[in-house]
């Protein structure tokens, strides 16, 4: 006991001592967002440093594709920065389990985030949260307002309206009704299945039931999105089978397509490229008057390297990342990346504001298979790329697609066996 | 009698190559073999014997992916053998005959794609064949064959063959150059003697030249085999890591990539990856051994 006290006393004095000796501490942030380098350097970091003299911050991003492996190597070698930008779910959970990240549940800033926001960076039982949520991306549809006026259609509220609009564009013939391809596969899954699905499986409710093992992927609410996707096929452009993601973006921004199944991250690109008015609508609900659910996917957060010698200062920074000031700065610098905090963040970009306002009327949910359900092999998050594409191309019936997912999950996930 | 001196210089001269080769090839090879006998259980590498191989061959899911990749890979190889090598031989035969003008120009032109990067070739062909911006639909339209155009890279039935043909286009220069060289090395006297016996033109090619270039064709086949069963780059650059549509272009290389390094949210499994690469190594070793012992040793060689 005495020894323990002595040791902690020594530790405290050494920490305090180092405080006194070196007034200025430099924190390094590891990140994959090299696109955001100037935003960090010009806006975010100066704002923090002005309020916290004595702490310098360096944003040191790696290329996105190499981030995970580079970070792992740095953590093993003990050269990683003090602050680690966290990928959602298992990407960061493995780091926490390996002792590379610290539990941050005690941070005051954590109270500014709801359960869905924290779910991306918490242990399965929710006992520990190891990263401060920064931003999410929301799915929906972005449309060409001028095309809608020209053809004389309104924003659809129900699935039937949605297909009526698509039919109108098909009959008109001047626009490709839906701008999406299946060559890169992931759009069909994230902008297709995960986008329209929450309305059927009732967002978090259905997702949690799946994790608990009380529903199956072959149940109607999980098959229905595939059935809707199967109807999409005829409204996509000619040769959509070989249409890639950039092709779809360009078709839309060039004004050749009417509706773009989107993620909010497209906003800054589309704002720069498209010279027509754009609007957005959330996924139409199956029946008029149904409650709407949106995919509001947790995407990016920040945690503390367990080996950081500057943990105290890093926590100061993390408190700031969880603050209202940061939420406003970040969301407005990067329209389309929405703050996960409970603060009422005002966006300057009208379309971004429109999209984020869906949260008020609709219930938020994350993408269905990213938490826990992709932990085994085969992981559902990869599997549903393939099945979503197959459903659109009518290579599999909706039931077969759902059956494949269920088999894949049941092959390793006990609650579903 | 003087005792033979130990010839140290041999060791000294070989050492750098042996060291570099061991460090970069032999050592990783055994490292991979070792990894394939282990599994990660609770953050620890544990020896599991042949369990990984059992999973690969007897777990229906793993075996289906493996079998699909192997089948695709075999078809990829068959297309190369049926198209690339005959066309290469044909081009070489035409270029080496004295009737062709500008043969140096054509030789260079046919060879240039070979020195391009996979990424450029993949991207260029993806654009050419794009149903939206590509020139392929327009070109076909010019000759009234628009109806033949399909999104070739996006359909299960055509994607793999299209990729194989792109790869043939890229690499046809290699068999062409090798055969061209061996055709040039056939002495004039042999051909003249044949001519005296009344064998000219096509007959000379079939009866004199072809038998003399069989050994080169054999070498090319084995190079094609090894290259094809290690292929990955072209598939990855054009179709992405999931080798779509519906895994119809998945070859052993792309399956290995996904297994070893992981893909998107799927976390990489180095042990199963190593297992798969040991199996790939075995397949290639078996193919090469078959060629060396069953074919090459029986091939007749001619000395001039």
XYZ file of C-alpha atoms in Angstrom:
721
model
C 0.000 0.000 0.000
C 2.691 2.396 1.026
C 4.710 1.447 -1.987
C 1.700 1.995 -4.197
C 1.095 5.445 -2.798
C 4.755 6.232 -3.123
C 4.798 5.107 -6.722
C 1.742 7.108 -7.597
C 3.148 10.107 -5.794
C 6.342 9.765 -7.765
C 4.399 9.394 -10.965
C 2.331 12.453 -10.188
C 5.360 14.555 -9.451
C 7.106 13.349 -12.567
C 4.068 14.250 -14.644
C 3.824 17.603 -12.936
C 7.557 17.960 -13.243
C 7.474 17.388 -16.934
C 4.690 19.922 -17.120
C 6.836 22.512 -15.511
C 9.936 21.620 -17.485
C 8.385 21.508 -20.917
C 5.588 24.024 -21.100
C 4.784 23.241 -24.670
C 3.516 19.831 -25.678
C 2.951 18.719 -29.246
C 0.142 16.284 -29.983
C 0.145 14.329 -33.211
C -3.069 13.139 -34.852
C -3.078 9.975 -36.942
C -5.755 10.057 -39.633
C -6.759 8.677 -43.032
C -8.469 11.921 -44.046
C -5.628 13.423 -46.061
C -8.285 15.338 -48.024
C -8.960 17.340 -44.863
C -5.371 18.405 -44.224
C -5.915 22.082 -45.033
C -9.146 22.209 -43.017
C -7.315 20.937 -39.969
C -4.343 23.197 -40.492
C -6.236 26.374 -41.323
C -9.415 26.112 -39.279
C -9.604 23.434 -36.624
C -6.125 23.405 -35.101
C -5.729 27.216 -34.896
C -9.091 27.412 -33.130
C -7.956 24.880 -30.550
C -4.500 26.317 -30.064
C -5.869 29.805 -29.544
C -7.978 28.548 -26.661
C -5.338 26.220 -25.210
C -1.913 27.828 -25.136
C 0.853 25.353 -24.421
C -0.566 22.569 -26.571
C 0.468 22.350 -30.180
C -1.340 19.976 -32.517
C -0.019 18.383 -35.692
C -2.358 16.661 -38.127
C -0.399 13.828 -39.782
C -2.621 11.847 -42.172
C -1.769 8.699 -44.132
C -3.348 7.639 -47.432
C -6.766 6.068 -46.723
C -5.966 2.671 -48.211
C -2.811 2.325 -46.137
C -4.126 3.798 -42.930
C -5.083 0.620 -41.093
C -1.880 -1.253 -41.801
C 0.347 1.790 -41.289
C -1.353 2.574 -38.002
C -0.976 -0.986 -36.773
C 2.697 -0.992 -37.618
C 3.216 2.344 -35.853
C 1.336 1.204 -32.763
C 3.417 -1.935 -32.576
C 6.625 -0.014 -33.046
C 5.591 2.603 -30.487
C 5.822 5.483 -32.938
C 2.131 6.242 -33.393
C 0.799 9.713 -32.635
C -1.009 10.670 -29.447
C -4.428 10.871 -31.052
C -5.808 8.184 -33.300
C -8.613 8.760 -35.769
C -10.948 5.801 -35.342
C -12.652 3.754 -38.010
C -16.064 2.607 -36.816
C -16.731 -0.773 -35.182
C -14.328 -3.664 -35.371
C -11.564 -1.649 -36.995
C -11.162 0.237 -33.726
C -12.527 -2.378 -31.355
C -9.590 -4.648 -32.184
C -7.263 -1.776 -31.305
C -9.026 -1.314 -27.992
C -8.941 -5.032 -27.248
C -5.227 -5.088 -28.016
C -4.725 -2.299 -25.474
C -3.847 0.406 -27.976
C -6.784 2.654 -27.202
C -7.980 3.942 -23.855
C -11.501 3.880 -22.449
C -12.778 7.451 -22.664
C -16.116 7.002 -20.973
C -15.088 9.430 -18.209
C -14.652 12.354 -20.579
C -17.259 15.033 -19.889
C -17.694 15.470 -23.628
C -19.049 11.940 -23.942
C -22.332 13.166 -22.465
C -22.857 15.157 -25.649
C -23.407 12.013 -27.704
C -26.335 9.617 -27.938
C -26.187 5.840 -27.933
C -26.272 5.428 -31.707
C -23.373 7.847 -32.041
C -21.350 6.002 -29.426
C -22.199 2.541 -30.730
C -19.520 2.753 -33.390
C -16.771 2.972 -30.823
C -18.047 1.055 -27.832
C -17.505 -2.483 -26.668
C -20.384 -4.825 -27.471
C -21.845 -4.460 -23.978
C -21.450 -0.687 -24.122
C -19.300 -0.685 -20.976
C -16.425 1.185 -22.575
C -16.356 3.881 -25.250
C -12.905 4.418 -26.645
C -13.272 7.164 -29.267
C -15.025 10.529 -29.328
C -17.525 10.451 -32.237
C -16.833 13.124 -34.834
C -19.104 12.696 -37.809
C -21.619 10.559 -39.604
C -22.835 10.317 -43.162
C -26.517 10.174 -44.061
C -28.046 8.280 -46.943
C -30.887 9.409 -49.116
C -31.494 10.555 -52.665
C -30.178 13.714 -54.300
C -32.218 14.891 -57.275
C -31.989 17.334 -60.120
C -34.615 19.977 -59.328
C -34.734 21.294 -62.879
C -35.365 17.833 -64.249
C -38.175 17.336 -61.759
C -39.796 20.603 -62.877
C -39.336 19.788 -66.544
C -41.018 16.414 -66.257
C -43.537 17.776 -63.772
C -43.060 15.410 -60.855
C -42.945 15.981 -57.137
C -40.628 14.615 -54.498
C -41.927 11.124 -53.690
C -43.094 10.281 -50.194
C -43.925 6.613 -50.610
C -42.345 3.772 -52.538
C -45.222 3.828 -55.018
C -44.683 7.555 -55.608
C -40.996 6.851 -56.063
C -41.612 4.346 -58.827
C -44.210 6.657 -60.379
C -41.524 9.335 -60.590
C -39.072 6.862 -62.104
C -41.709 5.780 -64.630
C -42.329 9.408 -65.559
C -38.637 9.910 -66.271
C -38.458 6.699 -68.225
C -41.445 7.738 -70.351
C -39.967 11.201 -70.867
C -36.716 9.666 -72.066
C -34.486 12.716 -71.585
C -32.998 11.619 -68.301
C -31.653 8.382 -66.918
C -34.092 7.921 -64.024
C -31.578 6.568 -61.502
C -27.841 7.119 -61.651
C -26.175 4.054 -60.236
C -24.035 1.234 -61.582
C -23.180 -2.188 -60.291
C -19.564 -2.436 -61.449
C -18.070 -1.361 -58.145
C -20.696 -3.248 -56.140
C -20.579 -1.207 -52.949
C -22.986 1.454 -54.180
C -25.691 -1.156 -54.639
C -25.173 -2.197 -51.040
C -24.642 1.088 -49.207
C -26.628 3.456 -51.425
C -29.159 0.770 -52.262
C -29.850 -1.800 -49.603
C -28.611 0.137 -46.561
C -30.249 3.313 -47.850
C -33.809 2.081 -48.393
C -33.761 -0.804 -45.940
C -34.213 0.898 -42.529
C -37.769 1.855 -43.509
C -38.602 -1.839 -43.706
C -36.685 -3.232 -40.749
C -37.474 -0.191 -38.601
C -33.940 0.983 -38.129
C -32.237 0.177 -34.878
C -35.109 -2.006 -33.738
C -34.624 -4.462 -36.586
C -30.864 -4.233 -36.471
C -30.704 -5.035 -32.776
C -33.182 -7.877 -33.179
C -30.898 -9.334 -35.805
C -27.900 -9.099 -33.503
C -29.920 -10.651 -30.692
C -30.944 -13.456 -33.008
C -34.693 -12.852 -32.684
C -35.184 -12.106 -36.377
C -33.665 -13.699 -39.421
C -32.457 -12.124 -42.620
C -35.012 -14.219 -44.468
C -37.852 -12.460 -42.636
C -39.991 -10.192 -44.847
C -38.549 -6.920 -43.530
C -35.059 -7.933 -44.671
C -36.208 -9.385 -48.011
C -38.338 -6.389 -48.983
C -35.374 -4.045 -49.668
C -33.998 -6.644 -52.095
C -37.394 -6.769 -53.772
C -37.318 -3.004 -54.213
C -33.751 -3.150 -55.547
C -34.851 -5.759 -58.083
C -37.263 -3.156 -59.454
C -34.474 -0.554 -59.704
C -32.673 -2.451 -62.457
C -34.962 -1.257 -65.258
C -34.488 2.419 -64.318
C -30.709 2.431 -64.388
C -28.779 3.602 -67.441
C -27.840 1.394 -70.398
C -24.977 -0.897 -69.540
C -25.241 -0.115 -65.835
C -23.571 -3.482 -65.213
C -20.267 -1.905 -66.212
C -20.987 1.565 -64.845
C -18.548 2.546 -62.118
C -18.994 4.870 -59.158
C -17.331 7.904 -60.805
C -19.443 7.239 -63.918
C -22.597 7.528 -61.827
C -21.397 10.732 -60.179
C -20.564 12.265 -63.540
C -23.831 11.208 -65.165
C -25.665 13.022 -62.414
C -23.564 16.174 -62.249
C -23.610 16.463 -66.040
C -27.387 16.607 -65.804
C -27.975 13.351 -67.651
C -29.619 11.580 -64.737
C -32.511 12.686 -62.562
C -32.014 10.945 -59.223
C -28.819 9.912 -57.506
C -28.976 7.410 -54.629
C -26.538 9.173 -52.392
C -24.469 9.440 -49.354
C -24.130 12.916 -47.893
C -20.364 12.863 -48.479
C -21.127 13.668 -52.134
C -22.255 17.181 -51.270
C -19.032 19.132 -51.598
C -18.190 17.388 -54.851
C -21.656 17.879 -56.298
C -21.797 21.524 -55.211
C -18.627 22.142 -57.159
C -19.577 20.117 -60.255
C -23.280 20.493 -60.884
C -24.626 23.712 -62.369
C -28.281 22.962 -61.679
C -30.341 23.219 -58.490
C -30.223 20.110 -56.367
C -32.617 18.857 -53.760
C -32.666 15.815 -51.561
C -35.277 13.454 -50.200
C -35.064 10.682 -47.663
C -35.907 7.104 -48.648
C -39.629 6.913 -49.426
C -41.630 4.891 -46.914
C -43.529 1.739 -47.929
C -46.991 3.081 -46.980
C -48.197 6.645 -46.629
C -47.973 7.745 -43.015
C -45.308 5.205 -41.993
C -42.614 6.461 -39.730
C -39.432 7.136 -41.677
C -36.020 5.762 -40.843
C -32.736 6.980 -42.259
C -29.280 5.476 -42.453
C -27.180 7.878 -40.397
C -23.953 5.961 -40.380
C -21.269 6.679 -37.820
C -18.105 7.124 -39.764
C -15.265 8.863 -37.977
C -14.131 9.432 -34.392
C -10.993 10.117 -32.399
C -9.327 8.153 -29.638
C -6.302 8.300 -27.379
C -3.199 6.196 -27.960
C -2.627 4.207 -24.759
C 1.113 4.719 -25.102
C 0.903 8.472 -25.451
C 3.211 10.333 -23.049
C 0.909 13.360 -23.263
C -2.330 11.708 -22.221
C -3.468 14.649 -20.082
C -3.137 17.168 -22.906
C -4.598 14.718 -25.401
C -7.674 14.448 -23.217
C -7.998 18.223 -23.261
C -8.007 18.010 -27.029
C -10.558 15.201 -27.036
C -12.842 17.210 -24.752
C -12.651 19.932 -27.369
C -13.440 17.452 -30.170
C -16.610 16.625 -28.243
C -17.532 20.284 -27.806
C -20.115 22.410 -29.570
C -17.423 24.636 -31.049
C -15.778 21.727 -32.793
C -19.123 20.343 -33.971
C -19.930 23.647 -35.679
C -16.501 24.107 -37.185
C -16.190 20.572 -38.477
C -19.681 20.196 -39.917
C -19.420 23.498 -41.759
C -15.940 22.877 -43.114
C -16.955 19.508 -44.488
C -20.588 19.676 -45.633
C -21.963 16.155 -45.734
C -20.049 14.991 -42.681
C -22.544 15.668 -39.934
C -21.777 16.109 -36.294
C -22.865 13.194 -34.147
C -23.300 15.367 -31.085
C -26.605 16.380 -29.558
C -25.879 20.060 -30.245
C -28.057 21.912 -32.698
C -25.424 22.515 -35.352
C -26.376 25.118 -37.954
C -25.077 24.395 -41.431
C -24.313 27.084 -43.978
C -24.857 24.737 -46.908
C -28.646 24.631 -47.480
C -28.680 21.130 -48.928
C -26.572 19.819 -46.062
C -28.967 21.485 -43.640
C -31.914 19.913 -45.449
C -30.370 16.469 -45.148
C -29.388 16.832 -41.518
C -32.889 18.036 -40.703
C -34.221 14.584 -41.636
C -32.967 13.569 -38.219
C -35.770 15.611 -36.678
C -38.574 13.780 -38.471
C -37.012 10.364 -38.997
C -35.293 7.893 -36.740
C -31.565 7.383 -37.228
C -29.985 4.010 -37.704
C -26.554 2.823 -38.765
C -25.778 0.514 -41.653
C -27.197 -2.873 -40.772
C -24.178 -5.152 -40.854
C -21.283 -3.105 -39.577
C -21.615 -3.812 -35.905
C -20.743 -7.374 -34.820
C -22.318 -8.991 -37.903
C -19.205 -8.622 -40.012
C -16.851 -10.022 -37.454
C -16.676 -13.540 -38.841
C -15.918 -14.934 -42.249
C -17.830 -14.348 -44.428
C -18.717 -10.922 -43.033
C -22.108 -9.596 -44.013
C -20.790 -6.152 -44.909
C -18.937 -7.698 -47.826
C -21.537 -10.327 -48.569
C -24.340 -7.804 -49.058
C -22.398 -6.023 -51.783
C -22.666 -9.122 -53.878
C -26.273 -9.958 -53.045
C -27.473 -6.380 -53.582
C -25.908 -6.350 -57.035
C -27.400 -9.743 -57.776
C -30.829 -8.516 -56.737
C -30.605 -5.464 -59.005
C -29.408 -7.563 -61.924
C -32.090 -10.176 -61.142
C -29.463 -12.899 -60.996
C -30.865 -13.864 -57.617
C -34.447 -13.484 -56.484
C -34.875 -11.330 -53.362
C -35.474 -14.501 -51.363
C -32.303 -16.145 -52.646
C -30.270 -13.020 -51.903
C -31.624 -12.878 -48.363
C -31.109 -16.616 -47.970
C -27.461 -16.286 -48.925
C -26.979 -13.584 -46.293
C -28.711 -15.682 -43.653
C -26.581 -18.741 -44.496
C -23.423 -16.659 -44.374
C -24.337 -15.232 -40.991
C -25.524 -18.512 -39.532
C -22.275 -20.188 -40.546
C -20.409 -18.412 -37.763
C -22.781 -16.311 -35.641
C -24.175 -18.293 -32.756
C -27.378 -16.328 -31.972
C -28.473 -17.025 -35.533
C -27.718 -20.745 -35.523
C 50.416 -34.115 -57.932
C 49.265 -30.744 -56.807
C 46.117 -30.703 -54.718
C 43.259 -28.791 -56.299
C 42.793 -25.458 -54.649
C 39.467 -24.656 -53.045
C 37.882 -22.287 -55.462
C 36.792 -19.569 -53.091
C 35.960 -17.142 -55.794
C 32.926 -19.233 -56.726
C 31.489 -18.834 -53.258
C 32.345 -15.153 -53.186
C 30.721 -14.454 -56.508
C 27.619 -16.470 -55.753
C 27.143 -15.087 -52.275
C 25.361 -11.818 -53.094
C 22.811 -13.513 -55.325
C 22.258 -16.354 -52.878
C 21.861 -13.967 -49.966
C 19.486 -11.629 -51.741
C 17.493 -14.510 -53.188
C 17.284 -16.275 -49.840
C 16.252 -13.160 -47.988
C 13.630 -12.125 -50.511
C 12.351 -15.447 -51.847
C 13.348 -18.537 -49.878
C 12.868 -17.097 -46.423
C 9.377 -15.658 -47.103
C 8.429 -18.906 -48.806
C 9.158 -20.898 -45.675
C 7.649 -18.148 -43.556
C 4.418 -18.522 -45.515
C 4.548 -22.285 -45.163
C 4.997 -21.899 -41.435
C 2.102 -19.416 -41.141
C -0.193 -21.850 -42.882
C 0.216 -24.314 -40.018
C -0.780 -21.762 -37.396
C -3.977 -20.032 -36.396
C -4.617 -16.938 -34.360
C -6.491 -17.842 -31.199
C -6.898 -15.157 -28.523
C -4.275 -12.878 -30.069
C -1.757 -15.767 -30.070
C -0.400 -17.759 -32.983
C -1.116 -21.392 -32.155
C 0.105 -24.433 -34.061
C -2.888 -26.215 -35.597
C -1.251 -28.666 -38.004
C -3.230 -29.144 -41.183
C -6.445 -27.587 -39.886
C -6.255 -24.628 -42.240
C -5.932 -26.910 -45.236
C -8.845 -28.942 -43.946
C -10.903 -25.739 -43.714
C -9.946 -24.723 -47.226
C -10.831 -28.054 -48.822
C -13.661 -29.360 -46.674
C -15.535 -26.267 -45.519
C -18.130 -25.835 -48.258
C -17.879 -22.044 -48.251
C -14.115 -21.902 -48.509
C -13.978 -24.673 -51.033
C -16.638 -23.033 -53.219
C -14.638 -19.801 -53.397
C -11.439 -21.706 -54.012
C -12.983 -23.927 -56.669
C -14.612 -20.933 -58.383
C -11.259 -19.114 -58.417
C -9.440 -22.184 -59.688
C -11.971 -22.703 -62.480
C -11.801 -19.056 -63.502
C -8.036 -19.151 -63.376
C -7.948 -22.226 -65.564
C -10.221 -20.581 -68.125
C -8.031 -17.474 -67.999
C -5.047 -19.705 -68.793
C -6.887 -21.616 -71.529
C -7.793 -18.370 -73.311
C -4.150 -17.332 -73.207
C -3.005 -20.665 -74.572
C -5.620 -20.651 -77.320
C -5.289 -17.033 -78.328
C -2.135 -15.403 -77.055
C 0.372 -18.056 -78.042
C -0.979 -18.986 -81.484
C -1.385 -15.318 -82.348
C 2.111 -14.630 -81.037
C 3.549 -17.393 -83.205
C 1.586 -16.176 -86.183
C 2.761 -12.591 -85.775
C 6.339 -13.761 -85.384
C 6.089 -15.905 -88.500
C 4.654 -13.027 -90.498
C 7.183 -10.528 -89.200
C 10.135 -12.813 -89.871
C 9.120 -13.498 -93.437
C 10.679 -11.055 -95.806
C 7.486 -10.023 -97.510
C 6.288 -7.632 -94.805
C 7.059 -3.961 -95.043
C 7.763 -1.919 -91.938
C 8.272 -5.081 -89.923
C 10.407 -3.217 -87.380
C 7.535 -0.776 -86.839
C 4.953 -3.515 -86.339
C 7.276 -5.444 -84.068
C 7.594 -2.423 -81.814
C 3.907 -1.599 -81.998
C 2.869 -5.108 -80.960
C 5.351 -5.109 -78.126
C 4.533 -1.722 -76.614
C 1.456 -2.815 -74.566
C 3.686 -5.297 -72.751
C 5.745 -2.523 -71.224
C 2.680 -0.592 -70.047
C 1.574 -0.860 -66.464
C -1.420 -3.030 -65.598
C -3.128 -0.017 -64.148
C -2.910 1.895 -67.411
C -4.020 -1.081 -69.479
C -6.886 -1.853 -67.126
C -8.050 1.727 -66.963
C -7.737 2.317 -70.705
C -9.760 -0.768 -71.564
C -12.328 0.003 -68.935
C -12.832 3.367 -70.629
C -12.834 1.908 -74.129
C -15.486 -0.615 -73.138
C -17.494 1.781 -70.975
C -21.134 1.789 -72.078
C -21.347 5.474 -71.173
C -18.223 7.194 -72.434
C -16.462 4.368 -74.264
C -15.577 4.386 -77.946
C -16.417 0.704 -78.366
C -20.181 1.260 -78.757
C -19.591 4.082 -81.264
C -17.076 2.081 -83.255
C -19.463 -0.845 -83.472
C -22.206 1.571 -84.471
C -20.079 2.831 -87.381
C -20.036 -0.627 -88.904
C -23.663 -1.247 -88.049
C -22.985 -3.782 -85.324
C -24.197 -1.751 -82.363
C -26.382 -4.673 -81.371
C -23.233 -6.656 -80.572
C -22.257 -4.245 -77.838
C -22.792 -5.368 -74.297
C -21.384 -4.040 -71.046
C -18.799 -6.791 -71.448
C -16.996 -6.167 -68.165
C -20.245 -6.086 -66.211
C -21.818 -9.372 -67.270
C -21.008 -12.663 -65.670
C -20.909 -14.490 -68.961
C -18.441 -12.182 -70.676
C -16.358 -10.454 -68.013
C -13.693 -13.102 -67.505
C -13.172 -13.794 -71.189
C -13.001 -10.058 -71.878
C -10.349 -9.655 -69.205
C -8.421 -12.621 -70.576
C -8.482 -11.046 -74.025
C -7.321 -7.708 -72.627
C -4.457 -9.540 -70.997
C -3.731 -11.316 -74.302
C -3.659 -7.949 -76.042
C -1.197 -6.723 -73.475
C 1.150 -9.689 -73.492
C 1.019 -11.011 -77.029
C 4.334 -9.227 -77.587
C 6.238 -11.644 -75.403
C 5.587 -14.902 -77.304
C 5.967 -12.899 -80.499
C 9.449 -11.686 -79.529
C 10.653 -15.054 -78.255
C 9.405 -16.935 -81.300
C 10.692 -14.218 -83.572
C 14.149 -14.628 -82.078
C 14.124 -18.388 -82.443
C 12.815 -18.146 -85.993
C 15.690 -15.847 -86.887
C 18.147 -18.316 -85.399
C 17.106 -21.038 -87.850
C 20.034 -21.265 -90.263
C 19.394 -20.295 -93.868
C 21.009 -23.536 -95.084
C 18.269 -25.623 -93.546
C 15.585 -23.621 -95.267
C 17.518 -23.597 -98.536
C 17.972 -27.339 -98.386
C 14.237 -27.693 -97.859
C 13.603 -25.397 -100.751
C 15.710 -27.658 -102.969
C 13.402 -30.474 -101.923
C 10.427 -28.373 -102.968
C 9.231 -27.283 -99.542
C 8.397 -23.580 -99.489
C 5.925 -21.088 -98.029
C 3.394 -22.554 -95.639
C 4.785 -26.021 -95.931
C 8.190 -24.722 -94.877
C 6.658 -23.196 -91.805
C 4.755 -26.318 -90.772
C 7.445 -28.838 -91.616
C 10.696 -27.031 -90.918
C 10.219 -23.975 -88.737
C 7.515 -25.141 -86.368
C 9.360 -28.285 -85.207
C 12.411 -26.132 -84.595
C 10.535 -23.654 -82.408
C 8.628 -26.163 -80.274
C 11.069 -25.764 -77.374
C 10.447 -21.999 -77.387
C 6.693 -22.544 -77.475
C 7.111 -24.866 -74.495
C 8.961 -22.195 -72.549
C 6.312 -19.643 -73.454
C 3.567 -21.977 -72.295
C 5.187 -22.440 -68.950
C 5.738 -18.686 -68.582
C 2.085 -18.150 -69.438
C 1.053 -20.765 -66.915
C 3.065 -19.252 -64.087
C 2.024 -15.723 -65.031
C -1.672 -16.587 -65.264
C -1.850 -18.494 -62.023
C -0.203 -15.558 -60.285
C -2.392 -12.985 -62.006
C -4.097 -10.406 -59.871
C -3.251 -6.899 -61.042
C -5.506 -6.658 -64.071
C -8.494 -8.119 -62.242
C -7.970 -5.802 -59.298
C -7.594 -2.662 -61.382
C -10.606 -3.280 -63.591
C -13.032 -5.194 -61.379
C -11.931 -4.232 -57.883
C -11.134 -6.465 -54.946
C -14.429 -8.336 -55.074
C -13.733 -9.495 -58.639
C -17.290 -8.882 -59.767
C -19.813 -9.379 -61.178
C -20.773 -12.054 -58.694
C -17.181 -13.323 -58.345
C -17.157 -14.329 -61.990
C -13.669 -12.895 -62.478
C -12.245 -14.081 -59.186
C -8.895 -15.791 -59.688
C -6.600 -17.330 -57.113
C -4.627 -14.100 -56.814
C -7.653 -11.947 -56.009
C -9.045 -14.534 -53.607
C -5.675 -14.612 -51.868
C -5.637 -10.829 -51.673
C -9.038 -10.680 -50.015
C -8.210 -13.490 -47.645
C -4.779 -12.297 -46.599
C -5.237 -8.541 -46.439
C -8.952 -8.455 -45.770
C -11.431 -6.415 -47.678
C -13.378 -3.428 -46.433
C -14.767 -4.474 -43.073
C -13.605 -8.048 -43.436
C -10.433 -8.328 -41.433
C -7.509 -10.083 -43.083
C -6.655 -13.619 -42.036
C -2.947 -14.155 -42.547
C -3.118 -17.835 -41.701
C -5.802 -18.738 -44.223
C -4.090 -16.406 -46.680
C -0.837 -18.260 -46.207
C -2.655 -21.559 -46.611
C -4.129 -20.399 -49.873
C -0.789 -19.186 -51.152
C 0.840 -22.499 -50.243
C -1.852 -24.234 -52.305
C -1.240 -21.809 -55.173
C 2.452 -22.529 -54.915
C 1.655 -26.252 -55.042
C -0.498 -25.830 -58.146
C 2.183 -23.882 -59.950
C 4.890 -26.302 -58.819
C 2.839 -29.236 -60.072
C 2.280 -27.548 -63.422
C 5.916 -26.671 -63.889
C 7.076 -30.145 -62.817
C 4.659 -31.748 -65.236
C 6.102 -29.646 -68.000
C 9.726 -30.313 -67.052
C 9.466 -34.056 -66.578
C 6.680 -35.113 -68.882
C 7.046 -32.742 -71.795
C 10.369 -31.045 -71.969
C 12.420 -34.198 -71.475
C 10.661 -35.795 -74.425
C 10.986 -32.857 -76.707
C 13.401 -33.375 -79.556
C 16.088 -30.844 -79.966
C 18.078 -30.123 -83.037
C 21.597 -28.926 -83.148
C 22.874 -27.087 -86.126
